[in-house]
mmCIF file of C-alpha atoms in Angstrom:
data_model
loop_
_atom_site.group_PDB
_atom_site.id
_atom_site.type_symbol
_atom_site.label_atom_id
_atom_site.label_comp_id
_atom_site.label_asym_id
_atom_site.label_seq_id
_atom_site.Cartn_x
_atom_site.Cartn_y
_atom_site.Cartn_z
ATOM 1 C CA UNK O 1 104.266 173.063 -150.398
ATOM 2 C CA UNK O 2 106.862 171.713 -148.444
ATOM 3 C CA UNK O 3 109.906 170.439 -149.980
ATOM 4 C CA UNK O 4 110.146 166.398 -148.296
ATOM 5 C CA UNK O 5 112.527 165.020 -146.849
ATOM 6 C CA UNK O 6 115.320 163.464 -148.545
ATOM 7 C CA UNK O 7 115.774 159.489 -148.240
ATOM 8 C CA UNK O 8 119.398 158.136 -148.259
ATOM 9 C CA UNK O 9 120.383 155.409 -150.480
ATOM 10 C CA UNK O 10 122.870 153.437 -151.213
ATOM 11 C CA UNK O 11 125.430 154.849 -153.194
ATOM 12 C CA UNK O 12 124.990 153.443 -157.326
ATOM 13 C CA UNK O 13 127.105 150.530 -158.201
ATOM 14 C CA UNK O 14 128.564 150.043 -154.585
ATOM 15 C CA UNK O 15 129.802 146.417 -153.492
ATOM 16 C CA UNK O 16 128.634 144.576 -151.281
ATOM 17 C CA UNK O 17 129.904 143.283 -148.210
ATOM 18 C CA UNK O 18 132.204 140.591 -148.622
ATOM 19 C CA UNK O 19 130.464 137.265 -146.355
ATOM 20 C CA UNK O 20 132.825 135.927 -143.569
ATOM 21 C CA UNK O 21 132.358 132.633 -141.945
ATOM 22 C CA UNK O 22 134.267 132.523 -139.070
ATOM 23 C CA UNK O 23 135.711 128.981 -137.661
ATOM 24 C CA UNK O 24 136.899 128.848 -133.747
ATOM 25 C CA UNK O 25 136.271 126.711 -131.722
ATOM 26 C CA UNK O 26 136.704 129.592 -128.550
ATOM 27 C CA UNK O 27 133.348 131.385 -128.571
ATOM 28 C CA UNK O 28 135.234 134.739 -126.625
ATOM 29 C CA UNK O 29 137.740 134.531 -129.980
ATOM 30 C CA UNK O 30 135.065 134.783 -132.911
ATOM 31 C CA UNK O 31 133.446 137.189 -130.461
ATOM 32 C CA UNK O 32 136.736 138.984 -130.229
ATOM 33 C CA UNK O 33 137.405 138.523 -134.223
ATOM 34 C CA UNK O 34 133.378 139.338 -135.099
ATOM 35 C CA UNK O 35 133.305 142.862 -133.913
ATOM 36 C CA UNK O 36 136.963 143.358 -136.002
ATOM 37 C CA UNK O 37 135.345 142.769 -138.647
ATOM 38 C CA UNK O 38 131.604 143.386 -138.548
ATOM 39 C CA UNK O 39 133.276 146.816 -137.921
ATOM 40 C CA UNK O 40 134.394 147.259 -141.382
ATOM 41 C CA UNK O 41 131.915 148.481 -144.211
ATOM 42 C CA UNK O 42 133.334 146.189 -146.119
ATOM 43 C CA UNK O 43 133.312 142.766 -144.474
ATOM 44 C CA UNK O 44 130.357 141.330 -142.519
ATOM 45 C CA UNK O 45 130.432 137.696 -140.509
ATOM 46 C CA UNK O 46 127.587 136.149 -141.957
ATOM 47 C CA UNK O 47 128.051 132.101 -139.807
ATOM 48 C CA UNK O 48 129.915 131.330 -137.005
ATOM 49 C CA UNK O 49 131.621 127.361 -136.449
ATOM 50 C CA UNK O 50 133.235 126.173 -133.480
ATOM 51 C CA UNK O 51 135.016 122.891 -135.509
ATOM 52 C CA UNK O 52 136.310 122.649 -139.013
ATOM 53 C CA UNK O 53 133.679 119.856 -139.920
ATOM 54 C CA UNK O 54 130.915 122.640 -139.257
ATOM 55 C CA UNK O 55 133.279 124.962 -141.107
ATOM 56 C CA UNK O 56 132.300 122.873 -144.072
ATOM 57 C CA UNK O 57 129.041 122.236 -144.107
ATOM 58 C CA UNK O 58 128.358 125.934 -142.796
ATOM 59 C CA UNK O 59 130.178 127.171 -146.104
ATOM 60 C CA UNK O 60 128.202 125.012 -147.883
ATOM 61 C CA UNK O 61 124.605 126.105 -146.994
ATOM 62 C CA UNK O 62 126.205 129.627 -146.445
ATOM 63 C CA UNK O 63 128.215 130.017 -149.632
ATOM 64 C CA UNK O 64 130.421 132.688 -148.201
ATOM 65 C CA UNK O 65 132.837 135.167 -150.440
ATOM 66 C CA UNK O 66 135.755 134.037 -147.893
ATOM 67 C CA UNK O 67 136.372 131.599 -144.816
ATOM 68 C CA UNK O 68 139.163 132.377 -141.777
ATOM 69 C CA UNK O 69 139.974 129.332 -140.223
ATOM 70 C CA UNK O 70 141.665 128.473 -136.744
ATOM 71 C CA UNK O 71 143.940 125.641 -137.447
ATOM 72 C CA UNK O 72 143.447 123.557 -134.377
ATOM 73 C CA UNK O 73 139.413 122.358 -133.509
ATOM 74 C CA UNK O 74 138.405 119.608 -133.034
ATOM 75 C CA UNK O 75 136.978 116.766 -135.479
ATOM 76 C CA UNK O 76 138.916 118.544 -138.506
ATOM 77 C CA UNK O 77 141.365 121.150 -137.412
ATOM 78 C CA UNK O 78 141.859 123.805 -140.188
ATOM 79 C CA UNK O 79 143.813 122.758 -142.453
ATOM 80 C CA UNK O 80 141.740 119.813 -142.899
ATOM 81 C CA UNK O 81 139.387 122.341 -143.729
ATOM 82 C CA UNK O 82 140.962 124.229 -145.841
ATOM 83 C CA UNK O 83 141.655 120.845 -148.192
ATOM 84 C CA UNK O 84 138.154 119.409 -148.749
ATOM 85 C CA UNK O 85 136.945 123.504 -148.934
ATOM 86 C CA UNK O 86 139.699 123.770 -151.656
ATOM 87 C CA UNK O 87 138.540 121.015 -153.477
ATOM 88 C CA UNK O 88 134.542 121.745 -153.499
ATOM 89 C CA UNK O 89 134.324 124.972 -153.728
ATOM 90 C CA UNK O 90 137.715 126.264 -155.662
ATOM 91 C CA UNK O 91 135.908 130.277 -155.453
ATOM 92 C CA UNK O 92 135.583 130.111 -152.579
ATOM 93 C CA UNK O 93 139.174 132.491 -150.943
ATOM 94 C CA UNK O 94 140.419 130.534 -146.983
ATOM 95 C CA UNK O 95 142.836 132.592 -144.411
ATOM 96 C CA UNK O 96 144.597 130.875 -142.008
ATOM 97 C CA UNK O 97 143.664 132.443 -138.333
ATOM 98 C CA UNK O 98 145.911 131.079 -135.801
ATOM 99 C CA UNK O 99 148.199 130.979 -132.838
ATOM 100 C CA UNK O 100 150.991 128.884 -134.295
ATOM 101 C CA UNK O 101 153.833 130.546 -135.756
ATOM 102 C CA UNK O 102 154.703 127.556 -137.429
ATOM 103 C CA UNK O 103 156.525 126.764 -140.834
ATOM 104 C CA UNK O 104 154.897 123.763 -140.582
ATOM 105 C CA UNK O 105 151.833 124.883 -140.673
ATOM 106 C CA UNK O 106 152.415 128.053 -142.971
ATOM 107 C CA UNK O 107 153.353 125.525 -145.744
ATOM 108 C CA UNK O 108 150.284 123.426 -145.369
ATOM 109 C CA UNK O 109 148.387 126.131 -145.620
ATOM 110 C CA UNK O 110 149.177 126.815 -148.877
ATOM 111 C CA UNK O 111 149.687 123.495 -150.539
ATOM 112 C CA UNK O 112 146.018 123.443 -148.312
ATOM 113 C CA UNK O 113 144.640 126.577 -151.000
ATOM 114 C CA UNK O 114 144.599 129.369 -148.795
ATOM 115 C CA UNK O 115 145.737 132.748 -149.500
ATOM 116 C CA UNK O 116 146.572 134.406 -146.738
ATOM 117 C CA UNK O 117 148.069 133.220 -142.719
ATOM 118 C CA UNK O 118 147.392 135.757 -140.479
ATOM 119 C CA UNK O 119 148.570 135.542 -136.682
ATOM 120 C CA UNK O 120 146.022 135.878 -134.142
ATOM 121 C CA UNK O 121 148.593 138.274 -131.463
ATOM 122 C CA UNK O 122 148.471 140.661 -134.607
ATOM 123 C CA UNK O 123 144.938 140.017 -136.045
ATOM 124 C CA UNK O 124 143.593 143.402 -134.901
ATOM 125 C CA UNK O 125 146.320 144.632 -137.823
ATOM 126 C CA UNK O 126 146.427 142.105 -139.724
ATOM 127 C CA UNK O 127 142.901 140.813 -140.053
ATOM 128 C CA UNK O 128 141.142 143.003 -142.046
ATOM 129 C CA UNK O 129 144.163 143.841 -144.359
ATOM 130 C CA UNK O 130 144.381 139.926 -145.127
ATOM 131 C CA UNK O 131 140.294 139.586 -145.415
ATOM 132 C CA UNK O 132 140.964 142.564 -148.556
ATOM 133 C CA UNK O 133 144.118 140.928 -150.093
ATOM 134 C CA UNK O 134 142.239 138.060 -151.059
ATOM 135 C CA UNK O 135 139.538 139.102 -152.106
ATOM 136 C CA UNK O 136 141.941 140.959 -154.749
ATOM 137 C CA UNK O 137 142.845 137.076 -154.909
ATOM 138 C CA UNK O 138 146.391 138.989 -153.213
ATOM 139 C CA UNK O 139 148.076 136.216 -150.768
ATOM 140 C CA UNK O 140 148.920 137.548 -147.827
ATOM 141 C CA UNK O 141 151.707 136.721 -145.944
ATOM 142 C CA UNK O 142 153.184 137.938 -141.935
ATOM 143 C CA UNK O 143 156.970 138.837 -142.284
ATOM 144 C CA UNK O 144 157.356 135.858 -140.769
ATOM 145 C CA UNK O 145 156.263 133.750 -143.335
ATOM 146 C CA UNK O 146 157.752 135.866 -145.922
ATOM 147 C CA UNK O 147 161.104 134.720 -144.611
ATOM 148 C CA UNK O 148 160.133 131.530 -144.452
ATOM 149 C CA UNK O 149 159.167 131.492 -147.946
ATOM 150 C CA UNK O 150 163.050 132.957 -148.738
ATOM 151 C CA UNK O 151 164.884 130.523 -146.396
ATOM 152 C CA UNK O 152 162.881 127.736 -148.149
ATOM 153 C CA UNK O 153 162.787 129.202 -151.333
ATOM 154 C CA UNK O 154 167.117 129.325 -151.620
ATOM 155 C CA UNK O 155 167.588 126.422 -149.017
ATOM 156 C CA UNK O 156 166.130 124.420 -152.451
ATOM 157 C CA UNK O 157 167.643 126.336 -154.805
ATOM 158 C CA UNK O 158 170.996 124.920 -153.106
ATOM 159 C CA UNK O 159 170.503 121.711 -152.631
ATOM 160 C CA UNK O 160 167.527 121.332 -155.241
ATOM 161 C CA UNK O 161 165.651 119.097 -152.744
ATOM 162 C CA UNK O 162 160.945 119.133 -152.491
ATOM 163 C CA UNK O 163 159.076 119.911 -149.952
ATOM 164 C CA UNK O 164 158.987 116.864 -147.653
ATOM 165 C CA UNK O 165 156.162 114.787 -148.379
ATOM 166 C CA UNK O 166 153.113 113.791 -145.602
ATOM 167 C CA UNK O 167 154.325 111.156 -143.292
ATOM 168 C CA UNK O 168 150.954 109.871 -143.929
ATOM 169 C CA UNK O 169 147.519 109.922 -146.155
ATOM 170 C CA UNK O 170 144.744 112.972 -145.843
ATOM 171 C CA UNK O 171 142.660 110.201 -144.554
ATOM 172 C CA UNK O 172 145.234 108.585 -142.281
ATOM 173 C CA UNK O 173 145.635 112.368 -140.767
ATOM 174 C CA UNK O 174 141.016 112.270 -139.841
ATOM 175 C CA UNK O 175 141.544 108.416 -138.478
ATOM 176 C CA UNK O 176 145.019 110.186 -136.200
ATOM 177 C CA UNK O 177 143.052 112.894 -134.686
ATOM 178 C CA UNK O 178 139.692 111.114 -133.395
ATOM 179 C CA UNK O 179 141.459 108.105 -131.919
ATOM 180 C CA UNK O 180 143.283 111.105 -130.195
ATOM 181 C CA UNK O 181 140.508 112.933 -129.320
ATOM 182 C CA UNK O 182 138.704 109.773 -126.987
ATOM 183 C CA UNK O 183 136.844 108.462 -129.677
ATOM 184 C CA UNK O 184 135.749 104.105 -130.297
ATOM 185 C CA UNK O 185 137.108 102.619 -133.909
ATOM 186 C CA UNK O 186 132.933 102.373 -133.386
ATOM 187 C CA UNK O 187 132.616 106.113 -133.060
ATOM 188 C CA UNK O 188 135.377 107.266 -135.911
ATOM 189 C CA UNK O 189 133.451 104.458 -138.690
ATOM 190 C CA UNK O 190 130.368 106.288 -138.219
ATOM 191 C CA UNK O 191 131.319 110.315 -138.430
ATOM 192 C CA UNK O 192 133.734 108.394 -141.479
ATOM 193 C CA UNK O 193 131.349 106.296 -142.806
ATOM 194 C CA UNK O 194 133.144 103.744 -143.591
ATOM 195 C CA UNK O 195 133.670 100.552 -141.748
ATOM 196 C CA UNK O 196 134.913 99.383 -138.337
ATOM 197 C CA UNK O 197 137.369 96.931 -140.057
ATOM 198 C CA UNK O 198 138.438 100.115 -142.419
ATOM 199 C CA UNK O 199 139.303 103.012 -138.921
ATOM 200 C CA UNK O 200 141.388 99.395 -138.038
ATOM 201 C CA UNK O 201 143.606 98.997 -140.865
ATOM 202 C CA UNK O 202 144.217 102.931 -140.672
ATOM 203 C CA UNK O 203 144.913 102.393 -137.079
ATOM 204 C CA UNK O 204 147.557 99.755 -137.877
ATOM 205 C CA UNK O 205 149.344 101.323 -140.724
ATOM 206 C CA UNK O 206 150.114 104.582 -138.828
ATOM 207 C CA UNK O 207 151.136 102.889 -135.553
ATOM 208 C CA UNK O 208 153.293 100.839 -138.270
ATOM 209 C CA UNK O 209 154.564 104.586 -140.551
ATOM 210 C CA UNK O 210 155.035 106.376 -137.411
ATOM 211 C CA UNK O 211 156.596 104.356 -135.074
ATOM 212 C CA UNK O 212 154.803 103.911 -132.679
ATOM 213 C CA UNK O 213 152.398 100.924 -130.383
ATOM 214 C CA UNK O 214 149.759 102.450 -128.857
ATOM 215 C CA UNK O 215 146.949 105.069 -129.065
ATOM 216 C CA UNK O 216 148.415 107.019 -125.876
ATOM 217 C CA UNK O 217 152.017 107.532 -127.926
ATOM 218 C CA UNK O 218 149.238 108.377 -130.621
ATOM 219 C CA UNK O 219 148.052 110.861 -128.972
ATOM 220 C CA UNK O 220 151.259 112.486 -128.131
ATOM 221 C CA UNK O 221 152.365 112.970 -131.615
ATOM 222 C CA UNK O 222 148.685 114.214 -132.500
ATOM 223 C CA UNK O 223 149.697 117.061 -129.985
ATOM 224 C CA UNK O 224 152.710 117.610 -131.154
ATOM 225 C CA UNK O 225 151.691 117.754 -134.962
ATOM 226 C CA UNK O 226 149.205 120.500 -134.262
ATOM 227 C CA UNK O 227 145.944 118.292 -134.613
ATOM 228 C CA UNK O 228 144.293 118.461 -131.253
ATOM 229 C CA UNK O 229 145.381 120.742 -128.309
ATOM 230 C CA UNK O 230 147.106 119.770 -125.225
#
């Protein structure tokens, strides 16, 4: 009697691939990054999001192991989404994937709970290793970020100073971003589930704190702060 053909089965004890949520407001970027990640046997993209708010919703519904966030996105930035995800899903690993080689964003990303900071310009080289490092609970820092950390540590040791405090609160940052994106007070109130009066109060506080006069100046500030793209 001829032997029956063998059937390939997964290796016993083989770990399941890392389930990844990818958030970027540019579909072409998501497609390119997905090709990089899905080409690895231990990584798989299970969901995509086009902005920070959608990333939070998708993370709650899909329960990924790792989320990769762009910094500059509509509604909520990657940094804002990272803060919220770190709060509501503390076991979730977070990576920032960004075009900004910027020390301010880098330190904000670390404070927001990110395990790594990867530049889009070298994503094909660094992103896979960053994902694996995050899943090992190890930080991933590109060379320029390491230099920034060392310089910051030495400066703080010399001067005895902490990192500068945030100029505005997280809620004010949310309001600022939505104002700069052209939303009315009523639209902002509906998005954030607060009253119009509360929105107006936050906007007045922003103008006073930042020494600005109107929506145009708030928008310029939001661009400089990386909350929206010019």
